[in-house]
XYZ file of C-alpha atoms in Angstrom:
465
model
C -46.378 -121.288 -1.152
C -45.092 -122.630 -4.385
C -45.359 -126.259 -4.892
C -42.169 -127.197 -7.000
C -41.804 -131.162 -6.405
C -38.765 -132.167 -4.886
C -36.016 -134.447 -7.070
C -35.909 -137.971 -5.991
C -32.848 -138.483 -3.921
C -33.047 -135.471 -2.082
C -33.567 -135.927 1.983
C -34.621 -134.663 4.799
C -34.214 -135.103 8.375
C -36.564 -134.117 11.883
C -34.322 -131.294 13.811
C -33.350 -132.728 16.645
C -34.599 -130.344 19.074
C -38.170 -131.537 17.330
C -40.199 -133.519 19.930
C -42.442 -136.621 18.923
C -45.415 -138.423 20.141
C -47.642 -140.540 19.443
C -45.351 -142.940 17.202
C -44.246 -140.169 15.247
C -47.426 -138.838 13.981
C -47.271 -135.813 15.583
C -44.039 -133.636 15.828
C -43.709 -130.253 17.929
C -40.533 -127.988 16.607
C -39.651 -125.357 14.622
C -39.339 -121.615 14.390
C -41.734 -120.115 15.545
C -43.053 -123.222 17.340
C -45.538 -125.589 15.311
C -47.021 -128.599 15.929
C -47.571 -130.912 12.901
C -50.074 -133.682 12.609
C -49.111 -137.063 9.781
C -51.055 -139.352 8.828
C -50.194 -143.219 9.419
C -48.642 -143.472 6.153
C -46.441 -141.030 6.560
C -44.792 -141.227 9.836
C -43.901 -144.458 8.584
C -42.254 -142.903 5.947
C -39.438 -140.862 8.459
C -38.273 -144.261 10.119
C -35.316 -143.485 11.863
C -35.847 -139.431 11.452
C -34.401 -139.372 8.020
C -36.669 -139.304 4.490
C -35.471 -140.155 0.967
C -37.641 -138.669 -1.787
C -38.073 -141.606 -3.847
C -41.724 -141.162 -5.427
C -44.344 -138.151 -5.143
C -46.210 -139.388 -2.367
C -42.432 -139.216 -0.512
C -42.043 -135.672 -2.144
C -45.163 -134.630 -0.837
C -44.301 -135.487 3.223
C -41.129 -134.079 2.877
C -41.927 -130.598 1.282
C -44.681 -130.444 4.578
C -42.044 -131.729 6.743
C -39.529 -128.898 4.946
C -42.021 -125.928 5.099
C -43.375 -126.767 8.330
C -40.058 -126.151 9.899
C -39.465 -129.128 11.949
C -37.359 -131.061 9.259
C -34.168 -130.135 7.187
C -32.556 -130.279 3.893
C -30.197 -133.041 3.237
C -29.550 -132.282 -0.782
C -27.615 -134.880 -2.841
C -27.298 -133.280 -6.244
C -25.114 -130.707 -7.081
C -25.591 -127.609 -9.802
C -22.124 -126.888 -10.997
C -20.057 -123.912 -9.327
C -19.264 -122.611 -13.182
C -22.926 -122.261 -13.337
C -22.147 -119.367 -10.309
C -20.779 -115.477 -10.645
C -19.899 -113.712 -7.799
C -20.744 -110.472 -7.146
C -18.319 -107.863 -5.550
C -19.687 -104.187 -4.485
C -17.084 -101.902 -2.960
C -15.907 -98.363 -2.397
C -12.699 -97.618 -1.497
C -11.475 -101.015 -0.348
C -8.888 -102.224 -2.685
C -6.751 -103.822 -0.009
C -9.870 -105.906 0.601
C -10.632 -106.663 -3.167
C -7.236 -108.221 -3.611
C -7.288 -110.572 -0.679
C -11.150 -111.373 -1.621
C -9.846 -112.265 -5.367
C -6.946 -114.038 -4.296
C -9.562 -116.746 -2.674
C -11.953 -116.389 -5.968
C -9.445 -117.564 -8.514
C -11.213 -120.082 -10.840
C -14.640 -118.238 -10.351
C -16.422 -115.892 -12.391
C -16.342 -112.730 -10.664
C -17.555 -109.080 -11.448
C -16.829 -105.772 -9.731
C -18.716 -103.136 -9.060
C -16.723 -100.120 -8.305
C -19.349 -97.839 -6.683
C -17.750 -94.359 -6.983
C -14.123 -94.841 -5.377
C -12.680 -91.961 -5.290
C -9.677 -93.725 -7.082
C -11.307 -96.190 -10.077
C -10.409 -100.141 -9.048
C -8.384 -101.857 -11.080
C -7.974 -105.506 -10.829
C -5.296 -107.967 -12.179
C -5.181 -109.592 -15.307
C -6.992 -112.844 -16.404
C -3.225 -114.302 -16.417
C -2.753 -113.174 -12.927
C -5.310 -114.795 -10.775
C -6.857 -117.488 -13.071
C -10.016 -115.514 -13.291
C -11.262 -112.983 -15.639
C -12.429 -110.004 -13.405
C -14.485 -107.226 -15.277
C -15.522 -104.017 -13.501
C -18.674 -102.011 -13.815
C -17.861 -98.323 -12.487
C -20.200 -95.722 -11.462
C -18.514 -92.617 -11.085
C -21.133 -91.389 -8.606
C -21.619 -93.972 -5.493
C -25.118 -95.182 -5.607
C -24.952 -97.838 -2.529
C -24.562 -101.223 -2.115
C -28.274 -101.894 -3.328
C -27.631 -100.668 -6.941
C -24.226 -101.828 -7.250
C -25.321 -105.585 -6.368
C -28.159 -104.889 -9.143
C -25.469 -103.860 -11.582
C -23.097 -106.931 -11.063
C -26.388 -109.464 -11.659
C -27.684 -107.448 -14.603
C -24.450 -107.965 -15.875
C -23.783 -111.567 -14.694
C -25.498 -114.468 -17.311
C -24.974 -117.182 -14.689
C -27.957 -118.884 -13.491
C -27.172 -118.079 -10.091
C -24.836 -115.687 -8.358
C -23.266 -115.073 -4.990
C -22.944 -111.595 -3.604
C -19.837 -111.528 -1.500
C -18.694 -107.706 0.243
C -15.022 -106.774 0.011
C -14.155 -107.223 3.133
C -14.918 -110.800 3.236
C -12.942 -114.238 2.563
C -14.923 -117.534 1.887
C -13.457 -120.782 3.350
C -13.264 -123.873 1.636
C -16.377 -125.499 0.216
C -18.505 -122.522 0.791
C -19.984 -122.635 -2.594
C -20.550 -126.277 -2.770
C -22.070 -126.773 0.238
C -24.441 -124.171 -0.599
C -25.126 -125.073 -3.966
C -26.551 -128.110 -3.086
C -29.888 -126.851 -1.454
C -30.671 -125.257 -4.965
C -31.544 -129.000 -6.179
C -35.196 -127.819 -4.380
C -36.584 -125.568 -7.441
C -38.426 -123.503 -4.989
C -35.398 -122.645 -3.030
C -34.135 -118.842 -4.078
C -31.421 -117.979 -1.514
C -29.168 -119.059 0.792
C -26.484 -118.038 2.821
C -23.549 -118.939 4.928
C -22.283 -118.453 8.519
C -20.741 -115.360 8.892
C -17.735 -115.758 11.357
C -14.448 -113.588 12.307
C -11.664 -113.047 9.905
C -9.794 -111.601 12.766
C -11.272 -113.161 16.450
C -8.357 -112.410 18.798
C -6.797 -109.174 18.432
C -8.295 -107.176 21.055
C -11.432 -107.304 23.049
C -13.819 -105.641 20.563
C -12.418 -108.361 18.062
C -13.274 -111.370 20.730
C -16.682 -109.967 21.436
C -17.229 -109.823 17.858
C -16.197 -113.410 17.651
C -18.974 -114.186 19.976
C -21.858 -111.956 19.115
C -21.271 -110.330 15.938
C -24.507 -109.108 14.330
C -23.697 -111.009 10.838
C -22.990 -114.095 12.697
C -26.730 -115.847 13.131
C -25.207 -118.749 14.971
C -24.848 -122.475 14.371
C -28.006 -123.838 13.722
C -29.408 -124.600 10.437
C -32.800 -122.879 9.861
C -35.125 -121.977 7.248
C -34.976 -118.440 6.814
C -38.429 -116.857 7.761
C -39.570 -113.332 9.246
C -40.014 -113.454 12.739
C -38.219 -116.826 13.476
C -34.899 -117.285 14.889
C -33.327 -116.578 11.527
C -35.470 -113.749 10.040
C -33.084 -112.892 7.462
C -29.998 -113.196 6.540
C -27.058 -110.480 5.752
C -25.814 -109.546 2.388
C -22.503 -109.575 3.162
C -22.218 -113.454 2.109
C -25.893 -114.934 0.219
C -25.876 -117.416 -2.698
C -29.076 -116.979 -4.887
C -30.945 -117.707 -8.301
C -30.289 -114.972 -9.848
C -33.526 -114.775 -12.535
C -35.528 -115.201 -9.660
C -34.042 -112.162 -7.398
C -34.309 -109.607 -10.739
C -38.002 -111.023 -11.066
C -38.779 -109.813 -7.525
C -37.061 -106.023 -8.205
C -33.657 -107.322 -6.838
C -32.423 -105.235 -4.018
C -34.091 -101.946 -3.050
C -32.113 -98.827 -4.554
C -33.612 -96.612 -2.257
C -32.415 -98.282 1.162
C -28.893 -97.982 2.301
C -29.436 -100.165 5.519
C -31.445 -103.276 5.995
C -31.713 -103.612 2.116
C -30.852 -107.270 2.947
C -33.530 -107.692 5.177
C -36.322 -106.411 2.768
C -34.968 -108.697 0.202
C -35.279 -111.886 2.415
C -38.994 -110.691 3.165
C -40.027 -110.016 -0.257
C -38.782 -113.448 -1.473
C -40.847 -115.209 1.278
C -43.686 -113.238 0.575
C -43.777 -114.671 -3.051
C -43.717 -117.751 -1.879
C -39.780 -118.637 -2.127
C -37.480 -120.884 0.134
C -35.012 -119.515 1.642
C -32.416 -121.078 3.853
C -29.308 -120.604 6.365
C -26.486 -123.186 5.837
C -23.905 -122.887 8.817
C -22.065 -125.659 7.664
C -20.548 -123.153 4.651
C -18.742 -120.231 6.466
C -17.371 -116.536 5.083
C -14.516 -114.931 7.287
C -15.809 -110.819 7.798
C -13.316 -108.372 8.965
C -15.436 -107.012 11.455
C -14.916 -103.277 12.588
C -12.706 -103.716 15.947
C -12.300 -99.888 16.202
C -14.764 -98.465 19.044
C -15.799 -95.353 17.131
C -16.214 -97.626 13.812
C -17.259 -100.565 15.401
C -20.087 -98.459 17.728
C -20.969 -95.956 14.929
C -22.066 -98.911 12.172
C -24.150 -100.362 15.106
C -26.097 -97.121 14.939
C -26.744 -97.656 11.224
C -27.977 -100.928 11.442
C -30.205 -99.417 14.236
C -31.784 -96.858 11.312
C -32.686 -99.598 9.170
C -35.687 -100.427 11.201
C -38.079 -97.728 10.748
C -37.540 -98.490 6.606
C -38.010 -101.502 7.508
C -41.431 -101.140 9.638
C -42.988 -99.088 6.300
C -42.647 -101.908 4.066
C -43.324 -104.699 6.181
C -46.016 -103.543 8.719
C -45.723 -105.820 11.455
C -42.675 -107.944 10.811
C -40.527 -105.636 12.481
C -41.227 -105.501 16.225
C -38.940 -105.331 19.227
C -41.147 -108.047 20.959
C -43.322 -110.905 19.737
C -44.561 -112.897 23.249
C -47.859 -114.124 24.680
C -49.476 -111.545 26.558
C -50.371 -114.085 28.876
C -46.399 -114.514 29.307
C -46.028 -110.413 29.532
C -48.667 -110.702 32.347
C -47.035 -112.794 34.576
C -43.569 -111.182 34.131
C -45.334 -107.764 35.085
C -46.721 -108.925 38.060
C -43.659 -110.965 39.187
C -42.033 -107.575 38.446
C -43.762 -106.321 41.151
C -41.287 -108.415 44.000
C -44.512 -109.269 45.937
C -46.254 -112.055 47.431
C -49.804 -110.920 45.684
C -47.878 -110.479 42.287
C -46.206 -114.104 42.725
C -49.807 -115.262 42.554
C -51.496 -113.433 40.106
C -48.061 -114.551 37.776
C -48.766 -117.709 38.633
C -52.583 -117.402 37.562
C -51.760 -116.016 34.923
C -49.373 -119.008 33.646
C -51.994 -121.372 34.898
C -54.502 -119.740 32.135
C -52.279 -119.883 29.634
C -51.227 -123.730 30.124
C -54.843 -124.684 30.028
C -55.563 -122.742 27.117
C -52.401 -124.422 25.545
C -53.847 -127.771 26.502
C -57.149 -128.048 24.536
C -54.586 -127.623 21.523
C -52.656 -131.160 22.895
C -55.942 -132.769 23.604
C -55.127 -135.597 21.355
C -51.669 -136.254 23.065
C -50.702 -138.831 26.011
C -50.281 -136.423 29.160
C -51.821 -133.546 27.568
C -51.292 -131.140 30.560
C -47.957 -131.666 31.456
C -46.850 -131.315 27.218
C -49.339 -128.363 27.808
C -46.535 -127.033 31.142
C -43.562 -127.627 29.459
C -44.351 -125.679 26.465
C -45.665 -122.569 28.999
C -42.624 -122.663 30.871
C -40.250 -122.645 27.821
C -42.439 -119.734 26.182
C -42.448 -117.849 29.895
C -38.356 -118.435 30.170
C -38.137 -117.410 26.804
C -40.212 -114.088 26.772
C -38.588 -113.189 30.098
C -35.225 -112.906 28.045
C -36.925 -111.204 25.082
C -38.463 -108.621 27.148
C -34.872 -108.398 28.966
C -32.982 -107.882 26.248
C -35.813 -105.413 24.764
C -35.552 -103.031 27.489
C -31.963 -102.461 27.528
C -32.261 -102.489 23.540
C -34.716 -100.860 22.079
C -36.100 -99.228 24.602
C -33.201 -98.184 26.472
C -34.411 -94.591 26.637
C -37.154 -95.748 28.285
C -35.586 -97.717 31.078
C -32.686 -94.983 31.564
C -35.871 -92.596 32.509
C -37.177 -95.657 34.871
C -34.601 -96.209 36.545
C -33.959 -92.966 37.684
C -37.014 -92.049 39.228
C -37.995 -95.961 40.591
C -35.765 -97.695 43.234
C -37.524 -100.647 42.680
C -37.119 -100.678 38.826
C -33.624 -99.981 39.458
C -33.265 -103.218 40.992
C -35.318 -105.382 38.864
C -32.929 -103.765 35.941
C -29.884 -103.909 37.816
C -30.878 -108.016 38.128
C -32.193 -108.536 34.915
C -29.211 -106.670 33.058
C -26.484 -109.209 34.839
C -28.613 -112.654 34.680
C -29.826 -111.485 30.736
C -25.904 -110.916 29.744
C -25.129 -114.275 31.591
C -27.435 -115.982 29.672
C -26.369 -114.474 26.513
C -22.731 -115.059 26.824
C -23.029 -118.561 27.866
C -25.908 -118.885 24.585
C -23.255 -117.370 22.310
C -19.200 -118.072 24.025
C -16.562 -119.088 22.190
C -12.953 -120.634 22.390
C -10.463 -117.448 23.323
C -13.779 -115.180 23.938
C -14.254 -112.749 26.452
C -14.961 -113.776 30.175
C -19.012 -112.892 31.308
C -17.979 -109.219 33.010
C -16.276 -107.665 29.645
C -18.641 -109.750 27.631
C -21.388 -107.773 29.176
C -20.071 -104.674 29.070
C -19.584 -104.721 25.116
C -23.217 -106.653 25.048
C -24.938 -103.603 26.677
C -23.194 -101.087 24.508
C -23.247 -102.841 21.662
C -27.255 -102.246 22.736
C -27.514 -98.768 23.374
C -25.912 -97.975 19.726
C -28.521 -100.292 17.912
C -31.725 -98.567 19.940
C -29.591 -94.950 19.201
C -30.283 -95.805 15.981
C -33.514 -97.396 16.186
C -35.042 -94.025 18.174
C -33.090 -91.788 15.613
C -34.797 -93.746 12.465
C -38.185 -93.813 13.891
C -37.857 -89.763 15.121
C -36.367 -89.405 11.353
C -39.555 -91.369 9.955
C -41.692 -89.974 12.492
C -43.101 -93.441 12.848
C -43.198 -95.556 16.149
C -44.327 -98.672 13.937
C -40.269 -99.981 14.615
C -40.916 -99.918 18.222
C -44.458 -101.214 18.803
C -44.344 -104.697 20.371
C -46.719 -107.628 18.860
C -48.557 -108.968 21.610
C -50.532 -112.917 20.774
C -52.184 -115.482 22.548
């Protein structure tokens, strides 16, 4: 990891779903779970659960806190939004180009035009307070290379990559801006919600669960956490940074987001989700369209697998955790117990890690149930998923599969739509519905990736302790 000291001023704060003992010297949290040991010194530091950078002994505690994932950001200086250029790919989306500058006036802005079949043009400087120039390329190249061609161009120190069919809210680009004041921070993005949430029942499930939206937590963005990446449709980055590290891949058409994220991290960059700055999408409410592009983001996975061996994996769980679901798969008394052994193993395996902690077994419990509750629903939604295929042949030749699907399918979608409802969303049974289609055309497109790549690496499961 890079080591860039943090400004005095700027703040952090524990999560709050971060658990403490032992005075604060030893905090539990984060994603994927970690459990962080501080000296003395510097659990007196926190207080109250907030730190103010003041000196580098302060800096120090709070880039561990930071990086170890149990603390977050609270920025207080401010790069200047002239010091930004936003970004705009398109094809054949004019309609959407003129609403998107419309909310853009004041900024710099390029377009890339990548091969419409009509060339864009945009509205004079005098028009919308902005002056707009557009790169062309006759031949469409993809969103990759036209997102390279707007930052080669820009001369900005950072720039923000916005997609046509998108319109920022107020503040966006402040509130984003201000995380940059860490100089190891390279990219960050906003929550993605519905430009349109209520005009049918495709739009309302989008509202809910679409696949841009990554909820409204604030996170550091790492692979295999609960934000692994973050979606190009909306991102705010330094731009000499992103050209440094090859800027997007030319060669991917899908997922070219994701590989970016990874290959930032994997230098040793920051990257971060700020919920609190929000981009409307116009999300595909169309079956056909709406069903067809969750194919394609189905494809990118197998890409995705080459480059990144073992970041992209349907499941990551304890096989201790897989064990006892298997057995209590089994709907009998004998498999009841050997789950329960096999939870019982794992919690006392989990406790010589809490050794030092008041009521080490029972911290030890807590942590085994949440893991088992939480694998159940990971290997729930997997099957239906990414391994639909698999389950569809299962369930036709097994009555007793059959059921434990049938039963897993309902109580899985419950969970997820009361994880992910909104205000004027859909009610659990159509939820559900669009939930386990909306799966079936992501693992359509995961299977027809991998058969295309003739790789299973996309579908293999990572199994740990």
């Amino acid at each position: 990891m890079r080591q860039g000291r943090l400004p005095d001023g700027f703040g952090v704060r524990i999560d709050p779903k971060v658990r403490t003992y032992r005075d604060g010297r030893v905090l539990i949290g984060g994603s994927p779970t970690r459990m962080l040991k501080l000296a003395p010194s510097a659990a007196a530091m926190i207080g109250d659960g907030f730190l103010e950078v003041t000196d580098p002994q302060t800096a120090v505690v709070a880039r561990r806190l930071l990086d170890s994932g149990v603390a977050n950001p609270r920025p207080r200086l401010l790069p200047s939004t002239d010091d930004v250029t936003v970004i705009v790919p398109l094809r054949n989306n004019v309609g959407g180009l003129d609403r998107l500058l419309a909310a853009l006036r004041g900024h710099h802005v390029i377009v890339v035009d990548d091969g419409s079949d009509v060339p864009v043009q945009v509205p004079q400087a005098g028009e919308c307070r902005c002056s707009v120039p557009v790169i062309r390329h006759e031949v469409a190249r993809g969103p990759a290379a036209a997102r390279n061609a707007g930052m080669r161009a820009a001369t900005t120190e950072f720039v923000a990559f916005l997609d046509s069919d998108v319109v920022p809210r107020k503040g966006w680009l402040e509130v984003m801006l201000g995380h940059f004041s860490d100089p190891e921070v390279a990219l960050v993005a906003p929550r993605i919600v519905a430009l349109d949430p209520e005009s049918n029942e495709l739009a309302r499930y989008e509202h809910s669960r679409s696949s841009l939206d990554l909820g409204r937590q604030e996170s550091a963005v790492r692979a295999r956490s609960q934000v692994s990446y973050v979606p190009s449709a909306a991102m705010l980055a330094r731009r000499s940074v992103v050209l440094d590290e090859g800027g997007f891949d030319e060669t991917m058409h899908v997922a070219e987001d994701v590989d970016l994220c990874w290959r930032l991290e994997q230098a040793g960059w920051r990257l971060r989700y700020e919920p609190a700055a929000q981009v409307a999408h116009d999300h595909r409410v169309s079956f056909g369209q709406w069903f067809g592009r969750k194919m394609f983001y189905g494809t990118g996975a197998a890409p995705l697998a080459a480059r990144h061996t073992g970041k992209v994996s349907p499941l990551s769980i304890s096989k201790w955790t897989v064990a006892a679901i298997a057995l209590l798969a089994t709907l009998t008394r004998l498999g009841l117990f050997g789950a329960l052994v096999s939870l019982s193993v794992a919690m006392f395996r989990l406790r010589k890690v809490f050794d030092d902690l008041d009521q080490p077994t029972r911290v030890a419990a807590i942590f085994v149930a949440r893991g088992f509750v939480a694998g159940l629903w990971q290997i729930a939604s997997a099957m239906f998923r990414h391994y639909w295929p698999i389950t569809l042949l299962a369930i036709i030749f097994s009555r007793r599969i059959r059921q434990v699907a049938l039963a897993l399918a309902v109580s899985e979608g419950v969970a997820d739509w009361l994880k992910h409802r909104e205000t004027g969303g859909l009610d659990p049974v159509r939820y559900i519905a669009f939930k386990r289609l909306d799966d079936i055309a992501y693992g359509t497109g995961l299977w027809q990736g991998a058969i295309q790549a003739r790789s299973i690496e996309a579908l293999k499961p990572t199994l740990g302790d």
